[in-house]
Tab-separated table of C-alpha atoms in Angstrom:
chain	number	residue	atom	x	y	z
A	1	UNK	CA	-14.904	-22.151	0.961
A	2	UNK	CA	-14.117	-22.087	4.532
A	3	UNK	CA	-9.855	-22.748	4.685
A	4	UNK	CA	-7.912	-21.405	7.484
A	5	UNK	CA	-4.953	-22.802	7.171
A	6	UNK	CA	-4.406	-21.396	3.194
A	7	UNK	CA	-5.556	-17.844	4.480
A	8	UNK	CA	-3.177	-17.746	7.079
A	9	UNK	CA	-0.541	-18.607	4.942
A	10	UNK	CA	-1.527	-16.691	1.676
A	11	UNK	CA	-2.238	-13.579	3.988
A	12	UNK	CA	1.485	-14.174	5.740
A	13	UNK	CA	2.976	-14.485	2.137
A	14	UNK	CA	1.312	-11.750	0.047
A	15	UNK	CA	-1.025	-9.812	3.166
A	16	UNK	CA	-4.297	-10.862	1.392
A	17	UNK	CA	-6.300	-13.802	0.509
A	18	UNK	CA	-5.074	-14.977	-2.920
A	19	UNK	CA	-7.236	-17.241	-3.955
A	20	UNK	CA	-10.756	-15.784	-4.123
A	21	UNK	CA	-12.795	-18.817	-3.710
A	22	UNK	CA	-11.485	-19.249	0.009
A	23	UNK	CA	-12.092	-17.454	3.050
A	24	UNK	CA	-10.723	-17.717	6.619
A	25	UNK	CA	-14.402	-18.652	8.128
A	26	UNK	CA	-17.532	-19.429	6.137
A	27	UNK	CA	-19.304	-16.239	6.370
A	28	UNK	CA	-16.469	-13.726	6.253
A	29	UNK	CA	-15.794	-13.052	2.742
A	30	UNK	CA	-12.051	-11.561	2.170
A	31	UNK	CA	-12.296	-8.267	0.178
A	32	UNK	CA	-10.170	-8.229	-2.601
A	33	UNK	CA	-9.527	-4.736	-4.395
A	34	UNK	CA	-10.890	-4.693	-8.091
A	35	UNK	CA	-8.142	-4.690	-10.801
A	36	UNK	CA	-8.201	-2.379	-13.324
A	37	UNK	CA	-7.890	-4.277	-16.652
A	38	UNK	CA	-4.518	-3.696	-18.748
A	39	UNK	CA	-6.567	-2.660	-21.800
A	40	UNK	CA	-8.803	-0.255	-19.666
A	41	UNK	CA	-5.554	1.903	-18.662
A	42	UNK	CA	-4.013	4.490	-20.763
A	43	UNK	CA	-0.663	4.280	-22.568
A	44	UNK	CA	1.711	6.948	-21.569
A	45	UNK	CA	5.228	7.427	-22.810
A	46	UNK	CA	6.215	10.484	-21.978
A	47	UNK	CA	5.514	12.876	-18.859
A	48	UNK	CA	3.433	15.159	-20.972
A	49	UNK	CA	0.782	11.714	-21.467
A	50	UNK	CA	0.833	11.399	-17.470
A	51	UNK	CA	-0.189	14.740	-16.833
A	52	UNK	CA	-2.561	14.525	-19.785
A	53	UNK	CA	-3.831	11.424	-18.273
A	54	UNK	CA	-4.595	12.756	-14.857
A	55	UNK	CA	-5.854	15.916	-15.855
A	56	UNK	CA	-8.549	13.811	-17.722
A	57	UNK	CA	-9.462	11.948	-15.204
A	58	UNK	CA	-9.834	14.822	-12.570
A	59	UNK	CA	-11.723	16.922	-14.762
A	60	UNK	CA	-14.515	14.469	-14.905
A	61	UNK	CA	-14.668	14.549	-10.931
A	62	UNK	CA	-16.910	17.072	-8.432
A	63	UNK	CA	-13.466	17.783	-6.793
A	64	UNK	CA	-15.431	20.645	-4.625
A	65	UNK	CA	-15.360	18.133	-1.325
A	66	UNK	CA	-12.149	15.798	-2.135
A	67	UNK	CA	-9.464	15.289	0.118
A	68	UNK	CA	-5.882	14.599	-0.839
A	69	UNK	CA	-3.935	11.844	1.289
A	70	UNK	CA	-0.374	13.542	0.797
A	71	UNK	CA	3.290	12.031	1.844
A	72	UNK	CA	6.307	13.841	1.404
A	73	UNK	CA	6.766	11.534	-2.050
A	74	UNK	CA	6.492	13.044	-5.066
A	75	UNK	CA	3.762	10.719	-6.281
A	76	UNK	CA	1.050	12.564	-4.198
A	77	UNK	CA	2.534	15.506	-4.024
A	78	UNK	CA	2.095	15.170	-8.038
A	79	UNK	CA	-1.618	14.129	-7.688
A	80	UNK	CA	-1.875	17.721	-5.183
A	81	UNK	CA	-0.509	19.885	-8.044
A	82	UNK	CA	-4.135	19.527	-9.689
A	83	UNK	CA	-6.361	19.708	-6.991
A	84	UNK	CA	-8.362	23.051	-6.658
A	85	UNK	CA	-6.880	26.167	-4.509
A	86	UNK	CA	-7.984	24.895	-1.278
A	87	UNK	CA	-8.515	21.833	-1.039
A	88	UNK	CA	-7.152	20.276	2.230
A	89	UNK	CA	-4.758	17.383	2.044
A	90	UNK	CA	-4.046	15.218	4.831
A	91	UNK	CA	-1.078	13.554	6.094
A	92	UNK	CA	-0.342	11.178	8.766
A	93	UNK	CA	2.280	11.676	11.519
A	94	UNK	CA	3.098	8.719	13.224
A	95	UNK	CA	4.469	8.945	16.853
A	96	UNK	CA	6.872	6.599	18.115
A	97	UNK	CA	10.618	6.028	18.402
A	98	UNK	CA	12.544	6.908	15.028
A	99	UNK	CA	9.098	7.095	13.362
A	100	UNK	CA	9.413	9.271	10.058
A	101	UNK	CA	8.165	12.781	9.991
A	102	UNK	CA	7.119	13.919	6.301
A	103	UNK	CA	4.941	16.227	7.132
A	104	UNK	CA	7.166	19.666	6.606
A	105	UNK	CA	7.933	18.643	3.055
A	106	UNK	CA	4.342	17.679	2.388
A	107	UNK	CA	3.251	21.147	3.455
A	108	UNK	CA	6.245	22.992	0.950
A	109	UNK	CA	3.724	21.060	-2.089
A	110	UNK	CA	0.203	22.878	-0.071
A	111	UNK	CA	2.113	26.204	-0.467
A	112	UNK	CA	2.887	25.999	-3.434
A	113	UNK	CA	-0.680	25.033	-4.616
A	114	UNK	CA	-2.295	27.063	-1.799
A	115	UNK	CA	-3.984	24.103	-0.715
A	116	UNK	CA	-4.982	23.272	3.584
A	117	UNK	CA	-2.803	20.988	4.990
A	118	UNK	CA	-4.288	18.852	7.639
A	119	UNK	CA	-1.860	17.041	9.923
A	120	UNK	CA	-3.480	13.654	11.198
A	121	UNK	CA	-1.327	12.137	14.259
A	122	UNK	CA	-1.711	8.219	14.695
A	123	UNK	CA	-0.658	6.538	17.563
A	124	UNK	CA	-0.212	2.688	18.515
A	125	UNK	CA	-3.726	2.899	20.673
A	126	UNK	CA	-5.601	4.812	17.293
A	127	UNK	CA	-3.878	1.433	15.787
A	128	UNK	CA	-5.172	-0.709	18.670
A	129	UNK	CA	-8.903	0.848	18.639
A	130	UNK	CA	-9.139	0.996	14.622
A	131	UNK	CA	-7.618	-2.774	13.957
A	132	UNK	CA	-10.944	-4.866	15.020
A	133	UNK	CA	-13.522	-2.172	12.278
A	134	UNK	CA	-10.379	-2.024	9.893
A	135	UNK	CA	-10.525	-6.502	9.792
A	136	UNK	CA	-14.414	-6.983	9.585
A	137	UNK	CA	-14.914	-4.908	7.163
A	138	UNK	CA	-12.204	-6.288	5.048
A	139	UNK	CA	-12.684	-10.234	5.989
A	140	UNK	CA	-9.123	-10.669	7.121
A	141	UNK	CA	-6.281	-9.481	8.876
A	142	UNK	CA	-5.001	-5.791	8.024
A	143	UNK	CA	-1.935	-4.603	6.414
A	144	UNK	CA	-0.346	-2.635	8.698
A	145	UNK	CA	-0.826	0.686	6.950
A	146	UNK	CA	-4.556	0.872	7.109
A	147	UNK	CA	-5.277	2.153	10.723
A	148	UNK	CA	-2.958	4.909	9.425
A	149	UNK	CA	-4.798	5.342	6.210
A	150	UNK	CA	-8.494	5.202	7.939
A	151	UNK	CA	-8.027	7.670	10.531
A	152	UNK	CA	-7.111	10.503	7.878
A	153	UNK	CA	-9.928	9.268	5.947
A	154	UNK	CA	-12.056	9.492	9.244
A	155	UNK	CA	-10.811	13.189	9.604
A	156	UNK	CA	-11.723	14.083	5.711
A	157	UNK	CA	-15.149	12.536	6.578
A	158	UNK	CA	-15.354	14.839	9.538
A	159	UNK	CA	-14.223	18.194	7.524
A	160	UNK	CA	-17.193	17.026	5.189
A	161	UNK	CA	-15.241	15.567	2.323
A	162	UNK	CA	-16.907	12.677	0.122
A	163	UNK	CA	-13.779	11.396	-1.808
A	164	UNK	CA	-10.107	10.773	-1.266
A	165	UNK	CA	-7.726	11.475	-4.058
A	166	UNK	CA	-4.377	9.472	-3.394
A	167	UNK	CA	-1.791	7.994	-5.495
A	168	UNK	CA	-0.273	4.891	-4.648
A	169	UNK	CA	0.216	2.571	-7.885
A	170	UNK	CA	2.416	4.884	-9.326
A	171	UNK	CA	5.079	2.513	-7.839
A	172	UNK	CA	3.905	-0.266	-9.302
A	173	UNK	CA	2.843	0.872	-12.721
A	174	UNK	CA	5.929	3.089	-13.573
A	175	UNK	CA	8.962	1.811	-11.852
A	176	UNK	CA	9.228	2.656	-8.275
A	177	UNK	CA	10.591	-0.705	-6.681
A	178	UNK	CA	13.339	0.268	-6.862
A	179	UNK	CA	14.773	-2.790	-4.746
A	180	UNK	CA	12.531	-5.231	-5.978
A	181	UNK	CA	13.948	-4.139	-9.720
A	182	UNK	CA	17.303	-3.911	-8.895
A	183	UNK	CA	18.319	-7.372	-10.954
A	184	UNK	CA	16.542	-10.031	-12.979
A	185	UNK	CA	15.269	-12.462	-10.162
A	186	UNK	CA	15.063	-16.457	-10.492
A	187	UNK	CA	12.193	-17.892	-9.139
A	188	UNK	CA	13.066	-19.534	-5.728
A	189	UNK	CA	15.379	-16.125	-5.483
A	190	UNK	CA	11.793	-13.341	-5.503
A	191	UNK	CA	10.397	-15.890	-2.949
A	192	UNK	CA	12.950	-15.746	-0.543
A	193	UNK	CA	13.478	-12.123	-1.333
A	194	UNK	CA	9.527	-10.723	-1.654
A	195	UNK	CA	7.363	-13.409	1.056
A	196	UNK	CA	6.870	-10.857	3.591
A	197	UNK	CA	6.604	-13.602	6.193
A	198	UNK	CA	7.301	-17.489	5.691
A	199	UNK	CA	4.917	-19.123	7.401
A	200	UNK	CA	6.574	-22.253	8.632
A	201	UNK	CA	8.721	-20.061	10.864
A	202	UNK	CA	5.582	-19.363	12.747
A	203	UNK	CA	2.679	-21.589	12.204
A	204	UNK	CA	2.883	-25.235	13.547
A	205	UNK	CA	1.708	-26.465	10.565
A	206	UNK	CA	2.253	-23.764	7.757
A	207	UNK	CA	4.538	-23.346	4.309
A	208	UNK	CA	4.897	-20.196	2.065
A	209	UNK	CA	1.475	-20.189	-0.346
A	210	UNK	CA	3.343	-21.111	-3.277
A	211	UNK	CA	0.015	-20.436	-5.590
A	212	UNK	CA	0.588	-16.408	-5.022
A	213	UNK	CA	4.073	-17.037	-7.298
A	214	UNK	CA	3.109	-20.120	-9.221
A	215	UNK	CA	1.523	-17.548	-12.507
A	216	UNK	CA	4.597	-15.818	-12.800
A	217	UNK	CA	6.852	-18.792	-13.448
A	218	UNK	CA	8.976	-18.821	-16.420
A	219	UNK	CA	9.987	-21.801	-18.063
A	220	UNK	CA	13.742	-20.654	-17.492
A	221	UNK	CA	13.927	-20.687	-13.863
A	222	UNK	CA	13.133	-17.022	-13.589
A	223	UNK	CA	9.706	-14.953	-12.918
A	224	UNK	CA	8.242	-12.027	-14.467
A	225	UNK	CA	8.997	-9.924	-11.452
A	226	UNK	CA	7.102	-6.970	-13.137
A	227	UNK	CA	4.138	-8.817	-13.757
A	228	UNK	CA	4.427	-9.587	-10.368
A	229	UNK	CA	5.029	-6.240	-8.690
A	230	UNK	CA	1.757	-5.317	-10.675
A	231	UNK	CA	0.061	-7.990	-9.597
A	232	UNK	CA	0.099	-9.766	-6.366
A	233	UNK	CA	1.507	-6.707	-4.690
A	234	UNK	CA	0.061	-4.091	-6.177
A	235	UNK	CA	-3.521	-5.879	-5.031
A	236	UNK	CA	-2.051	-5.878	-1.670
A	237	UNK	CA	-1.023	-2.160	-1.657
A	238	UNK	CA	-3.871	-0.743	-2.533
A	239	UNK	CA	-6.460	-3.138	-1.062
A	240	UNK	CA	-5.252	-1.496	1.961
A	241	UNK	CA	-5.973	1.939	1.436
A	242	UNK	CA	-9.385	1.460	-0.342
A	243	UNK	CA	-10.611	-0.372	2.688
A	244	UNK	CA	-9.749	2.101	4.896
A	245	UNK	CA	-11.531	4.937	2.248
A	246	UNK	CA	-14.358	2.227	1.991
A	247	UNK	CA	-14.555	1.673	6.083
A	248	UNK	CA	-14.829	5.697	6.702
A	249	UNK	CA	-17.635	6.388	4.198
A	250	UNK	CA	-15.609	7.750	1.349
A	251	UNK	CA	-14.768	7.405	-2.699
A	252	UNK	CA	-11.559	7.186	-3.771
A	253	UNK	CA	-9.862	7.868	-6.908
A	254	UNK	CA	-6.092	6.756	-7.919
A	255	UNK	CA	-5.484	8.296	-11.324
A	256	UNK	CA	-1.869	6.563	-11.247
A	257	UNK	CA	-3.871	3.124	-11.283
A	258	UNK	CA	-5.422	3.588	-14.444
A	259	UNK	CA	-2.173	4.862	-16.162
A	260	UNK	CA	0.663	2.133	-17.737
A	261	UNK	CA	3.483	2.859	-19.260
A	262	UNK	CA	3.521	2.396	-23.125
A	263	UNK	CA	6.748	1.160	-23.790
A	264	UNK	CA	8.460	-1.666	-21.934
A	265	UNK	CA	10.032	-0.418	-18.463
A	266	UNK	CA	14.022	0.585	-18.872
A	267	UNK	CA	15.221	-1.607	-16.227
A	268	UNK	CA	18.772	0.307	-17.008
A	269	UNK	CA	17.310	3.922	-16.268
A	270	UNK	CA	16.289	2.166	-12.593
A	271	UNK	CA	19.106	0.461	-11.733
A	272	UNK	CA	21.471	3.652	-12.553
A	273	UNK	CA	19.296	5.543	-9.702
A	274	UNK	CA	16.825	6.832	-11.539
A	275	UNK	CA	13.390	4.312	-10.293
A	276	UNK	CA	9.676	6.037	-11.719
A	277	UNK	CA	11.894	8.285	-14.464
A	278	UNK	CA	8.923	9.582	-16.284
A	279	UNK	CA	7.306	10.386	-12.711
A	280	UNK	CA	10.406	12.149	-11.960
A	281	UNK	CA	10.233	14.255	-14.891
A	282	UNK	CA	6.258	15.064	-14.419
A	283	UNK	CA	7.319	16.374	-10.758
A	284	UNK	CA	10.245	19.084	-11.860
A	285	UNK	CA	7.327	20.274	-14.715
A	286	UNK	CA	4.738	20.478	-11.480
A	287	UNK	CA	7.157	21.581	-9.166
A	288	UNK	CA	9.992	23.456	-10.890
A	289	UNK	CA	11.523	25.244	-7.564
A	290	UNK	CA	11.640	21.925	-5.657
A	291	UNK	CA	14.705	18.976	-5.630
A	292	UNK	CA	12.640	15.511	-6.105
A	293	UNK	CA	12.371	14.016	-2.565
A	294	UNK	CA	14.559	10.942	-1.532
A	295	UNK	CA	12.713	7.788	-0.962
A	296	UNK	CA	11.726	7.119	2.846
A	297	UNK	CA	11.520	4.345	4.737
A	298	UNK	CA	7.918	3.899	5.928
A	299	UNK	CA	6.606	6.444	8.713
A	300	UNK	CA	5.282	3.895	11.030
A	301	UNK	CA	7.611	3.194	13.996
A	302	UNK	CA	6.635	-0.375	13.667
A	303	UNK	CA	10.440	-1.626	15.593
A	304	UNK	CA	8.918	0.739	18.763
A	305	UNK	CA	5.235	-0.400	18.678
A	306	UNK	CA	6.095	-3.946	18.445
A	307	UNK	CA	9.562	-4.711	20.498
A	308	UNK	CA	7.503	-5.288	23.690
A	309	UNK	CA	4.968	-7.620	22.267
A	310	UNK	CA	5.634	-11.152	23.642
A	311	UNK	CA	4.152	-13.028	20.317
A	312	UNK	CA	1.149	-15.038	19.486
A	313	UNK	CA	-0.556	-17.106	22.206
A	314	UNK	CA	-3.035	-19.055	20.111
A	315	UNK	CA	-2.684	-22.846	19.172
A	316	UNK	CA	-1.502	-22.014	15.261
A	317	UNK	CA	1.767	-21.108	16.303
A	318	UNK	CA	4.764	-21.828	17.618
A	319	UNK	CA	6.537	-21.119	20.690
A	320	UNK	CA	8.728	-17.937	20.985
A	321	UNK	CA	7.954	-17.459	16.853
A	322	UNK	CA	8.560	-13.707	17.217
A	323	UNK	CA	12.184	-14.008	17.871
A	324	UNK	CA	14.287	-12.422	14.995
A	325	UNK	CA	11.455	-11.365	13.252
A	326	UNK	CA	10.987	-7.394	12.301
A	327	UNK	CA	8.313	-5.014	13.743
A	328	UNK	CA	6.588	-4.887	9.909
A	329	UNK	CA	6.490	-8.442	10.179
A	330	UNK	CA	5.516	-8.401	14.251
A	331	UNK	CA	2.973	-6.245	13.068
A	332	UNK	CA	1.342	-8.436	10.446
A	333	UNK	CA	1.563	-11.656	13.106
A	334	UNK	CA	-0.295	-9.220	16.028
A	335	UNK	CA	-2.984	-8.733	13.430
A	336	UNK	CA	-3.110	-12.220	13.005
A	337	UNK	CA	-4.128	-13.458	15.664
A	338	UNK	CA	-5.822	-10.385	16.964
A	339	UNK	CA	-8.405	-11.011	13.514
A	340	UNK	CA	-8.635	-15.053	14.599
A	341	UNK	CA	-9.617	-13.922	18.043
A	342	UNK	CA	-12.466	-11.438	16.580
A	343	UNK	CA	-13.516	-14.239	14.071
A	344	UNK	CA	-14.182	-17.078	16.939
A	345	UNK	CA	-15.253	-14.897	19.698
């Protein structure tokens, strides 16, 4: 069903379209990335079970022309440990003012593993020409790590590979929000703290899609922030990606997604500094000579790309909306309006 005004607003809220049965024009179905279900996913307690896990899952694959999309993290840099000698791995470089630069410690895990490391550079026009593919295919507006994503998928499609291994839900599946797990959250407290962008601060007629939350109420006040984090978000993450695989051409593969843990999370382990603790312990067995890699801050210089844009023009919004608001969040309100534009023109 054709409603405009929920997209916008789920999309500013959680970056995707929530609720299935709506769409942002008649037509243009939202993609939605597939969960895996709970009971489908293997139980893992200790390292040894994630390794196990992954190893089973790659062993079933023609990994002859796979790609790797490899960070600096340790989560792909895991995922690289298994791939056959090789194998080339891309990362992304963005270019921009104070843009992050992992690409030297993603090549120490390609040396290690004798594996071709492919540097991709992405710049604001690649962003610019990629955006209007990026939205069609994916019925709505694009999160802003896609254009990123696609055009290292669009080199492994050139360098004639047919799937992408990459692992993302690692975060969400064994403890990596760090921030987002730092305390037990009351309700209204995760929406302030998680709605990526309220949308009454910027649409004329707009509130925060209060349906994305509403399933993770408890009865106490609180919310089952976990649930959560493996929900609503963890759709949102990875939606991204696979569209971008899906938009170049390729399969993809996330062994991390159909992993859990099999004992609750220990929210104590996190908050004492040590967020994705059995992931941790699977990268010193992989990579015994290397220190685990601090966190980064995301590699798009989003604050450089965006400071000179003047903010939405169209009728939806306010006036001077932009004001205050980060480049991330710049970012999603460019693509915005950019994907309204494409969708009436």
């Amino acid at each position: 069903m054709e409603d405009k005004k929920y997209c916008m607003e789920s999309y500013l809220t959680v970056r995707y379209v929530y609720d299935e049965n709506k769409c942002f024009k008649e037509g243009i179905i939202p993609r939605k990335h597939p969960d895996v279900p709970l009971e489908k996913k293997v139980p893992c307690k200790t390292a040894e079970d994630i390794d196990e896990g992954i190893r089973n899952q790659l062993e079933k694959i023609d990994l002859s022309k796979a790609g790797m999309l490899l960070s600096g993290g340790m989560d792909s840099a895991i995922l690289a440990s298994y791939m056959p000698k090789g194998a080339k791995c891309y990362t992304a470089r963005c270019i921009g003012e104070n843009a992050v630069d992992e690409t030297e410690q993603a090549k120490k895990y390609c040396d290690i593993y004798e594996l071709e490391h492919v540097i991709v550079d992405v710049t604001w026009d690649d962003y610019v020409n990629e955006m209007d593919e990026l939205m069609l295919h994916d019925g709505s507006p694009i999160i802003p790590n896609e254009p990123q994503a696609y055009k290292a998928a669009l080199r492994a499609k050139a360098d004639g590979c047919n799937l992408i291994v990459y692992g993302d839900c690692a975060d969400t599946e064994f403890g990596g929000m760090d921030r987002l797990l730092s305390k037990d959250w009351k309700y209204d407290e995760w929406i302030n703290r998680f709605t990526f962008l309220d949308a009454s601060k910027v649409l004329k007629d707009g509130s925060i899609a209060m349906d994305t939350y509403e399933k993770y109420r408890k009865t106490n006040g609180d919310i089952d922030f976990i649930g959560y984090i493996q929900g609503p978000y963890a759709v949102s993450a990875a939606g991204a990606l696979t569209n971008a695989f899906e938009c170049a051409g390729l399969d993809y593969i996330d062994p991390f997604e159909h992993l859990k843990m099999a004992e609750p999370l220990d929210l104590k382990r996190v908050r004492n500094g040590e967020s994705k603790y059995l992931i941790r312990q699977l990268f010193k067995m992989r990579y015994p000579m290397l220190e685990i890699p601090e966190k980064k801050p995301m590699s798009r210089p989003a604050e450089a790309w965006m400071k000179n844009w003047g903010g939405p023009k169209r009728k939806e919004f306010k006036e001077d909306c932009v004001t205050g608001l980060t480049g991330e969040q710049r970012l999603l309100l460019y693509s915005l309006e950019r994907f309204l534009d494409l969708i009436d023109a």
